[in-house]
JSON list of C-alpha atoms in Angstrom, two decimals:
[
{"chain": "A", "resi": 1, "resn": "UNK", "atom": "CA", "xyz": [0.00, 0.00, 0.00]},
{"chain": "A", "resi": 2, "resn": "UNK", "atom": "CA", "xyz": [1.65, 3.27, -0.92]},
{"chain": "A", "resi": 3, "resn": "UNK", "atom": "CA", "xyz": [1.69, 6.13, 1.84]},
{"chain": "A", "resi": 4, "resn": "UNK", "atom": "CA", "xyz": [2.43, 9.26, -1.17]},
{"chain": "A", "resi": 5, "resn": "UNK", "atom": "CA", "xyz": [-0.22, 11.21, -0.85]},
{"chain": "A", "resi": 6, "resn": "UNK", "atom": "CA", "xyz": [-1.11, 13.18, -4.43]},
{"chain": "A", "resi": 7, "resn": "UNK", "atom": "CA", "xyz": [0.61, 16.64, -5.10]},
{"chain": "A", "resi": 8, "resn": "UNK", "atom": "CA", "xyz": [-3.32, 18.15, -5.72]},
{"chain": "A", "resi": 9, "resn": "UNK", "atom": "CA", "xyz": [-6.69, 16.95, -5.93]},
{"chain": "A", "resi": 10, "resn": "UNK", "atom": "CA", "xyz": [-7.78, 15.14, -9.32]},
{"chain": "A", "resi": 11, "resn": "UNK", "atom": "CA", "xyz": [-9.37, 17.83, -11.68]},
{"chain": "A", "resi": 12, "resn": "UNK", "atom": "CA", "xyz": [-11.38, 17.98, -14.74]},
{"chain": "A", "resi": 13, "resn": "UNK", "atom": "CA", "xyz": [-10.92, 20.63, -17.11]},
{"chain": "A", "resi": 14, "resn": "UNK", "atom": "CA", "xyz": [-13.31, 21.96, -19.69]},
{"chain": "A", "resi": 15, "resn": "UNK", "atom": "CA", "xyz": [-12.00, 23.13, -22.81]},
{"chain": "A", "resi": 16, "resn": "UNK", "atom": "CA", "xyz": [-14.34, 25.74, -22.97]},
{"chain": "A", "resi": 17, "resn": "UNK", "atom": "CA", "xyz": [-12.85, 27.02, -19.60]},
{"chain": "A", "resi": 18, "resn": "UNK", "atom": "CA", "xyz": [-9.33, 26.83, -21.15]},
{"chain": "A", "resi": 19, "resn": "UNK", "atom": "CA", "xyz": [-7.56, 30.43, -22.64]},
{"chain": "A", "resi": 20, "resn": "UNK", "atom": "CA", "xyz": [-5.74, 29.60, -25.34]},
{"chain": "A", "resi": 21, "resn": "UNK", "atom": "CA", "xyz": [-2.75, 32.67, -25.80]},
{"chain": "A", "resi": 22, "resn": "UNK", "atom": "CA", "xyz": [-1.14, 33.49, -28.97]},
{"chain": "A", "resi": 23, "resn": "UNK", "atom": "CA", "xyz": [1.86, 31.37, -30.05]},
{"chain": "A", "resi": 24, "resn": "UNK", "atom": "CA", "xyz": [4.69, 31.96, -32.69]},
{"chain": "A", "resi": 25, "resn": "UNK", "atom": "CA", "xyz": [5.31, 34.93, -34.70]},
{"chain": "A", "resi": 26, "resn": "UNK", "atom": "CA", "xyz": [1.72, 35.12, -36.67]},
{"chain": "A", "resi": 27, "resn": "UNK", "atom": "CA", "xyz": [-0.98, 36.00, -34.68]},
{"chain": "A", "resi": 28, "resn": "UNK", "atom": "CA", "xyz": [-4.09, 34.04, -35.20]},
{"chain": "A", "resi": 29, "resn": "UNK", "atom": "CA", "xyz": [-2.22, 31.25, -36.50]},
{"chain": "A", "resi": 30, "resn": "UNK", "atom": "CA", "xyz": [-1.39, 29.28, -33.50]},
{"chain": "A", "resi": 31, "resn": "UNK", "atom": "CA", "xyz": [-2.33, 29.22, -29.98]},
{"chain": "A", "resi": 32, "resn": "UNK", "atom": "CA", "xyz": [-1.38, 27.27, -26.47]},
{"chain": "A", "resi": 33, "resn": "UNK", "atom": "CA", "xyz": [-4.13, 26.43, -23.87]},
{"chain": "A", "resi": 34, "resn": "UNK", "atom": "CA", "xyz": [-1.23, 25.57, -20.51]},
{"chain": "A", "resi": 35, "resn": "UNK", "atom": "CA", "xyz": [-3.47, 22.92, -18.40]},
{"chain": "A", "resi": 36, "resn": "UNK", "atom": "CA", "xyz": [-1.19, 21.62, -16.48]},
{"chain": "A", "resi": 37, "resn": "UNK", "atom": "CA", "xyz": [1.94, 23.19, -14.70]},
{"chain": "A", "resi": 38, "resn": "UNK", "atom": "CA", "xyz": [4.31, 23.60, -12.01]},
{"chain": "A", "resi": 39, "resn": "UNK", "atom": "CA", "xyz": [1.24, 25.19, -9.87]},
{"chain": "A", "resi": 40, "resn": "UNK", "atom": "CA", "xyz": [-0.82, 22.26, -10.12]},
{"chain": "A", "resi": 41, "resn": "UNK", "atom": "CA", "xyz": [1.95, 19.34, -10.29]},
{"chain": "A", "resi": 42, "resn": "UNK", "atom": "CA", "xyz": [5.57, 18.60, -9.63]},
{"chain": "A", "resi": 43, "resn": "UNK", "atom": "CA", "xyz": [6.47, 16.29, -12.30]},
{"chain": "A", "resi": 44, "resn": "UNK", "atom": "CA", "xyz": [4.32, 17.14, -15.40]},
{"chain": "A", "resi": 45, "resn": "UNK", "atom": "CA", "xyz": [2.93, 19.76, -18.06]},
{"chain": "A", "resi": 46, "resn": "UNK", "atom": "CA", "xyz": [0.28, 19.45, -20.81]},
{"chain": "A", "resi": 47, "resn": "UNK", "atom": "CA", "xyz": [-1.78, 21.98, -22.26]},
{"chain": "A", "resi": 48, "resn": "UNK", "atom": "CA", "xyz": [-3.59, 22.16, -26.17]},
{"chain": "A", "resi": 49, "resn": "UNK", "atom": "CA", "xyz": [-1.70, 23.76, -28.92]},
{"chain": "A", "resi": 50, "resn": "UNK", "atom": "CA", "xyz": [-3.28, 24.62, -32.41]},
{"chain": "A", "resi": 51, "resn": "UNK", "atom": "CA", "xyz": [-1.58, 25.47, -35.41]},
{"chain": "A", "resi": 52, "resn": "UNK", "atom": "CA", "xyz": [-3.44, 26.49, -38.88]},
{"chain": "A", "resi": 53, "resn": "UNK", "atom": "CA", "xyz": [-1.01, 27.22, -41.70]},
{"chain": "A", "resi": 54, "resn": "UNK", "atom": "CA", "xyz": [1.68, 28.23, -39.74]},
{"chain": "A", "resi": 55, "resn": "UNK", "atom": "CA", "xyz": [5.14, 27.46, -38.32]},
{"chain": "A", "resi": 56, "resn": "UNK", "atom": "CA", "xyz": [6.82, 27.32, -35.01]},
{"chain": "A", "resi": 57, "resn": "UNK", "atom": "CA", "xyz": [10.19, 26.57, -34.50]},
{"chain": "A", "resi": 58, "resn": "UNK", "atom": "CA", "xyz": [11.88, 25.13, -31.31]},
{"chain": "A", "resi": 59, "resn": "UNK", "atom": "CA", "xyz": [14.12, 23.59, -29.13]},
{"chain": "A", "resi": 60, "resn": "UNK", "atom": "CA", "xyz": [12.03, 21.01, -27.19]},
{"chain": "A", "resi": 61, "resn": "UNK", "atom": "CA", "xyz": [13.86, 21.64, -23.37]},
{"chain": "A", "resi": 62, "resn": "UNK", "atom": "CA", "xyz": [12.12, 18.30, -22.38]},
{"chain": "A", "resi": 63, "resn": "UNK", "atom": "CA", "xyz": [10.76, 15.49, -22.97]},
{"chain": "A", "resi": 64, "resn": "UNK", "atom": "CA", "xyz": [7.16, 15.51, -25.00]},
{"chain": "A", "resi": 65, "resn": "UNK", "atom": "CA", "xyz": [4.51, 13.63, -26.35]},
{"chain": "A", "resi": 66, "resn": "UNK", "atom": "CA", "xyz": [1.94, 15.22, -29.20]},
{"chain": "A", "resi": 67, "resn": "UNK", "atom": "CA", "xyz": [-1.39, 13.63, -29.62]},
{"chain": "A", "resi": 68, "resn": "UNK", "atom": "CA", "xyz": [-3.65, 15.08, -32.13]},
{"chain": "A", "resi": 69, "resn": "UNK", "atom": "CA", "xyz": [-6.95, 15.45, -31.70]},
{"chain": "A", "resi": 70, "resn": "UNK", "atom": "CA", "xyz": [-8.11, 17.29, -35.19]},
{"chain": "A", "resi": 71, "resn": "UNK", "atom": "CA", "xyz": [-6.81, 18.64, -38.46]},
{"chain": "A", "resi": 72, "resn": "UNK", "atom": "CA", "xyz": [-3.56, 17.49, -39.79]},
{"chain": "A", "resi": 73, "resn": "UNK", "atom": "CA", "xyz": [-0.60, 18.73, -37.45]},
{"chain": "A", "resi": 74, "resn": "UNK", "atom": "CA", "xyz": [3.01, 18.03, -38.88]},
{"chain": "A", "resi": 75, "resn": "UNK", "atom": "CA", "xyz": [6.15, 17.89, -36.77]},
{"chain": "A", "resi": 76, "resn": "UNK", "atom": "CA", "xyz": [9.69, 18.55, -38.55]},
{"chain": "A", "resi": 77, "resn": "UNK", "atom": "CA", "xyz": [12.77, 17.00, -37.25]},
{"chain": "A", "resi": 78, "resn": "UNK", "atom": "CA", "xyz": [16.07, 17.21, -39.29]},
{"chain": "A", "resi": 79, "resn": "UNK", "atom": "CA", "xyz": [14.35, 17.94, -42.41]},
{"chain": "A", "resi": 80, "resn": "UNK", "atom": "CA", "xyz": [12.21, 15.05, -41.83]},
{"chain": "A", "resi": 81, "resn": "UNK", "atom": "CA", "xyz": [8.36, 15.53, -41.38]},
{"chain": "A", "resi": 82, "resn": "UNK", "atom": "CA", "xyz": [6.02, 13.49, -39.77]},
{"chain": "A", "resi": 83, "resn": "UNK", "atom": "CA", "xyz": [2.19, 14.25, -40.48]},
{"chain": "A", "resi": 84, "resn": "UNK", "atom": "CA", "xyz": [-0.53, 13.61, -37.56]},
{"chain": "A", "resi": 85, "resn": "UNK", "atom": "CA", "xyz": [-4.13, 12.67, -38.05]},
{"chain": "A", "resi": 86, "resn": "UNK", "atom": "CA", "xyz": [-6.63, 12.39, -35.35]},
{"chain": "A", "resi": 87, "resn": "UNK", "atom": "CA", "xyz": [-5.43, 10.09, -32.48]},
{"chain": "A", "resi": 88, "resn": "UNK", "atom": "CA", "xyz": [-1.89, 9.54, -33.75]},
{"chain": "A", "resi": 89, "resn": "UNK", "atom": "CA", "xyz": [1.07, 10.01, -30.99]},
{"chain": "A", "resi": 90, "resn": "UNK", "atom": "CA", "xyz": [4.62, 11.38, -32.01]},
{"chain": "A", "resi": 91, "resn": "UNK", "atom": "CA", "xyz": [7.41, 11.57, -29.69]},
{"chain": "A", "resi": 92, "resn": "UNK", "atom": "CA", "xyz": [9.99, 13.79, -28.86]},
{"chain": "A", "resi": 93, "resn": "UNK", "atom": "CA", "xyz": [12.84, 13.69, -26.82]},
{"chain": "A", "resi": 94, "resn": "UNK", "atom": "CA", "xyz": [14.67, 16.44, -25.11]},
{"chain": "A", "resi": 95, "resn": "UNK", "atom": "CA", "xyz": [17.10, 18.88, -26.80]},
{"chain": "A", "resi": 96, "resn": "UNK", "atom": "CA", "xyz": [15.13, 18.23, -30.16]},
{"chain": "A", "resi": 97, "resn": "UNK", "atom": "CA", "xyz": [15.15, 21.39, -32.57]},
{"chain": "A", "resi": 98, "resn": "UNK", "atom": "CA", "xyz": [11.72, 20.86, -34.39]},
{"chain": "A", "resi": 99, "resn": "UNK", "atom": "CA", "xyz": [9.25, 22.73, -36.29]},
{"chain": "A", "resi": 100, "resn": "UNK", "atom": "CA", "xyz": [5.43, 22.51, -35.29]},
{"chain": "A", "resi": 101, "resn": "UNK", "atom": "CA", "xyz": [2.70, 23.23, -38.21]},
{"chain": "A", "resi": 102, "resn": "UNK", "atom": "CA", "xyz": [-0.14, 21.91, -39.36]},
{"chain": "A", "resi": 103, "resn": "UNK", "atom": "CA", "xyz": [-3.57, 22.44, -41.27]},
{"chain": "A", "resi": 104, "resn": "UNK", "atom": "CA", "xyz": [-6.19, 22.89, -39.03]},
{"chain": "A", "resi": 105, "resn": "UNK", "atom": "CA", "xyz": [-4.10, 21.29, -36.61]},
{"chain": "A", "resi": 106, "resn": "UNK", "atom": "CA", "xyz": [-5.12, 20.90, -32.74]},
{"chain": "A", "resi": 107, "resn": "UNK", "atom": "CA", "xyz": [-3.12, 18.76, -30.68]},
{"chain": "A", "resi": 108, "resn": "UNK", "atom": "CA", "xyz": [-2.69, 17.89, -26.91]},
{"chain": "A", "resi": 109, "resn": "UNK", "atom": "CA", "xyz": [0.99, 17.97, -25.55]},
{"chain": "A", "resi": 110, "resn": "UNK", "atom": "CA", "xyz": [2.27, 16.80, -22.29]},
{"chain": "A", "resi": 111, "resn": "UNK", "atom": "CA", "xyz": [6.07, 16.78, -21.05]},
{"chain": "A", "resi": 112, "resn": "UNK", "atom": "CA", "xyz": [8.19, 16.64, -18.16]},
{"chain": "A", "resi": 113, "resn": "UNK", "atom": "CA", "xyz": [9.68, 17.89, -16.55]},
{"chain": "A", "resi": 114, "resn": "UNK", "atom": "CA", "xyz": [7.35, 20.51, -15.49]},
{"chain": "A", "resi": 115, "resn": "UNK", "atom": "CA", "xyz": [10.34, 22.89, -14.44]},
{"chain": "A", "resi": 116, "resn": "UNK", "atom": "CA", "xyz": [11.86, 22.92, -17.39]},
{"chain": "A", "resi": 117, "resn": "UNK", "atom": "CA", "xyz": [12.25, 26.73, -17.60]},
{"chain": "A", "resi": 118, "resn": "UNK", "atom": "CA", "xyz": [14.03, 26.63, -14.23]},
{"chain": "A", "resi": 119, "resn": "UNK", "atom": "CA", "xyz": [16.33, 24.64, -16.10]},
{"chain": "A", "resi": 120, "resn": "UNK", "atom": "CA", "xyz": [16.41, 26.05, -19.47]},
{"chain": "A", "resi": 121, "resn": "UNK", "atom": "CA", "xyz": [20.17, 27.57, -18.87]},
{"chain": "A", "resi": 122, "resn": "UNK", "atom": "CA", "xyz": [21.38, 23.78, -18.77]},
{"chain": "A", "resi": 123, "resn": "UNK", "atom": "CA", "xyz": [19.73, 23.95, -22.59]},
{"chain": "A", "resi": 124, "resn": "UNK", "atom": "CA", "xyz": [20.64, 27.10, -24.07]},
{"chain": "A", "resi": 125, "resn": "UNK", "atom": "CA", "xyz": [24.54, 25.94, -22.37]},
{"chain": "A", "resi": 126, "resn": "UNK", "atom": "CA", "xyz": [24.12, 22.55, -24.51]},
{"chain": "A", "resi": 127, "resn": "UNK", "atom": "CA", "xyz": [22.63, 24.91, -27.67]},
{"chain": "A", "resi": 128, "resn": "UNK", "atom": "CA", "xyz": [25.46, 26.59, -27.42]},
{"chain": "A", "resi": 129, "resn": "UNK", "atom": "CA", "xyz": [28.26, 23.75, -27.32]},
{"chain": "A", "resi": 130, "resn": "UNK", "atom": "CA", "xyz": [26.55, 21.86, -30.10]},
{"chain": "A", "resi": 131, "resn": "UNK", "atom": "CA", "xyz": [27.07, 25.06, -32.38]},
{"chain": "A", "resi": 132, "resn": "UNK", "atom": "CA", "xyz": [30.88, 25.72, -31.05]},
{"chain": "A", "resi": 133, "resn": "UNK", "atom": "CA", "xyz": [29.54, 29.36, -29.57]},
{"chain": "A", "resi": 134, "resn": "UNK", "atom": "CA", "xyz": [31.93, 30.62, -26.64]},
{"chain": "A", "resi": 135, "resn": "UNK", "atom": "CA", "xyz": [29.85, 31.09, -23.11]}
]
């Protein structure tokens, strides 16, 4: 029998509750609903992202999993791209540079670790070493 008690109470959220912000450098072409995050658990994020003919590009700083839910959502890695359709899972481990788009596109994401901009300067240091830039 385990003794852990859980970091917060179980919790349904309602996607018509959920703001979705602005994401990427087009307005109106992708968004990110954050569900879940360091307020609510120690260990793990997830949230909604959309994307409608448009592109993000990223380092992934942790560890991530992409299911989508609608549209067609594509995920770049190394010139390769992998297309989504509903209920397909892609993923992606840390330090990956990708590039989210998609048609339509709305997928759910989750990733750990939660903290991962607490320890983003352990990233941009690797970025940096993989390129040959001084500190």
């Amino acid at each position: 029998m385990s003794t852990q008690t859980p970091n917060a109470p179980t919790r349904l959220y309602k996607k018509s509750d959920l703001t979705f912000n602005p994401y990427g450098s087009e307005p109106g072409k992708a968004s990110l609903a954050r569900i879940i995050g360091p307020e609510t658990s120690q260990t793990i994020g997830a949230g909604i992202a959309t994307f409608d003919d448009t592109s993000v590009e990223w380092t992934v700083l942790y560890d991530e999993i992409i299911i989508c839910l609608s549209g067609v959502f594509h995920l770049t890695v190394d010139g390769e791209t992998f297309e989504a359709h509903p209920g397909d899972v892609l993923w992606v481990p840390e330090y990956t540079p990708v590039v989210y788009s998609g048609q339509k596109a709305e997928v759910f994401y989750t990733l750990y670790p939660v903290n991962w901009t607490e320890t983003r300067y352990q990233a941009e240091s690797f970025n940096r070493n993989m390129t040959g830039e001084n500190l």
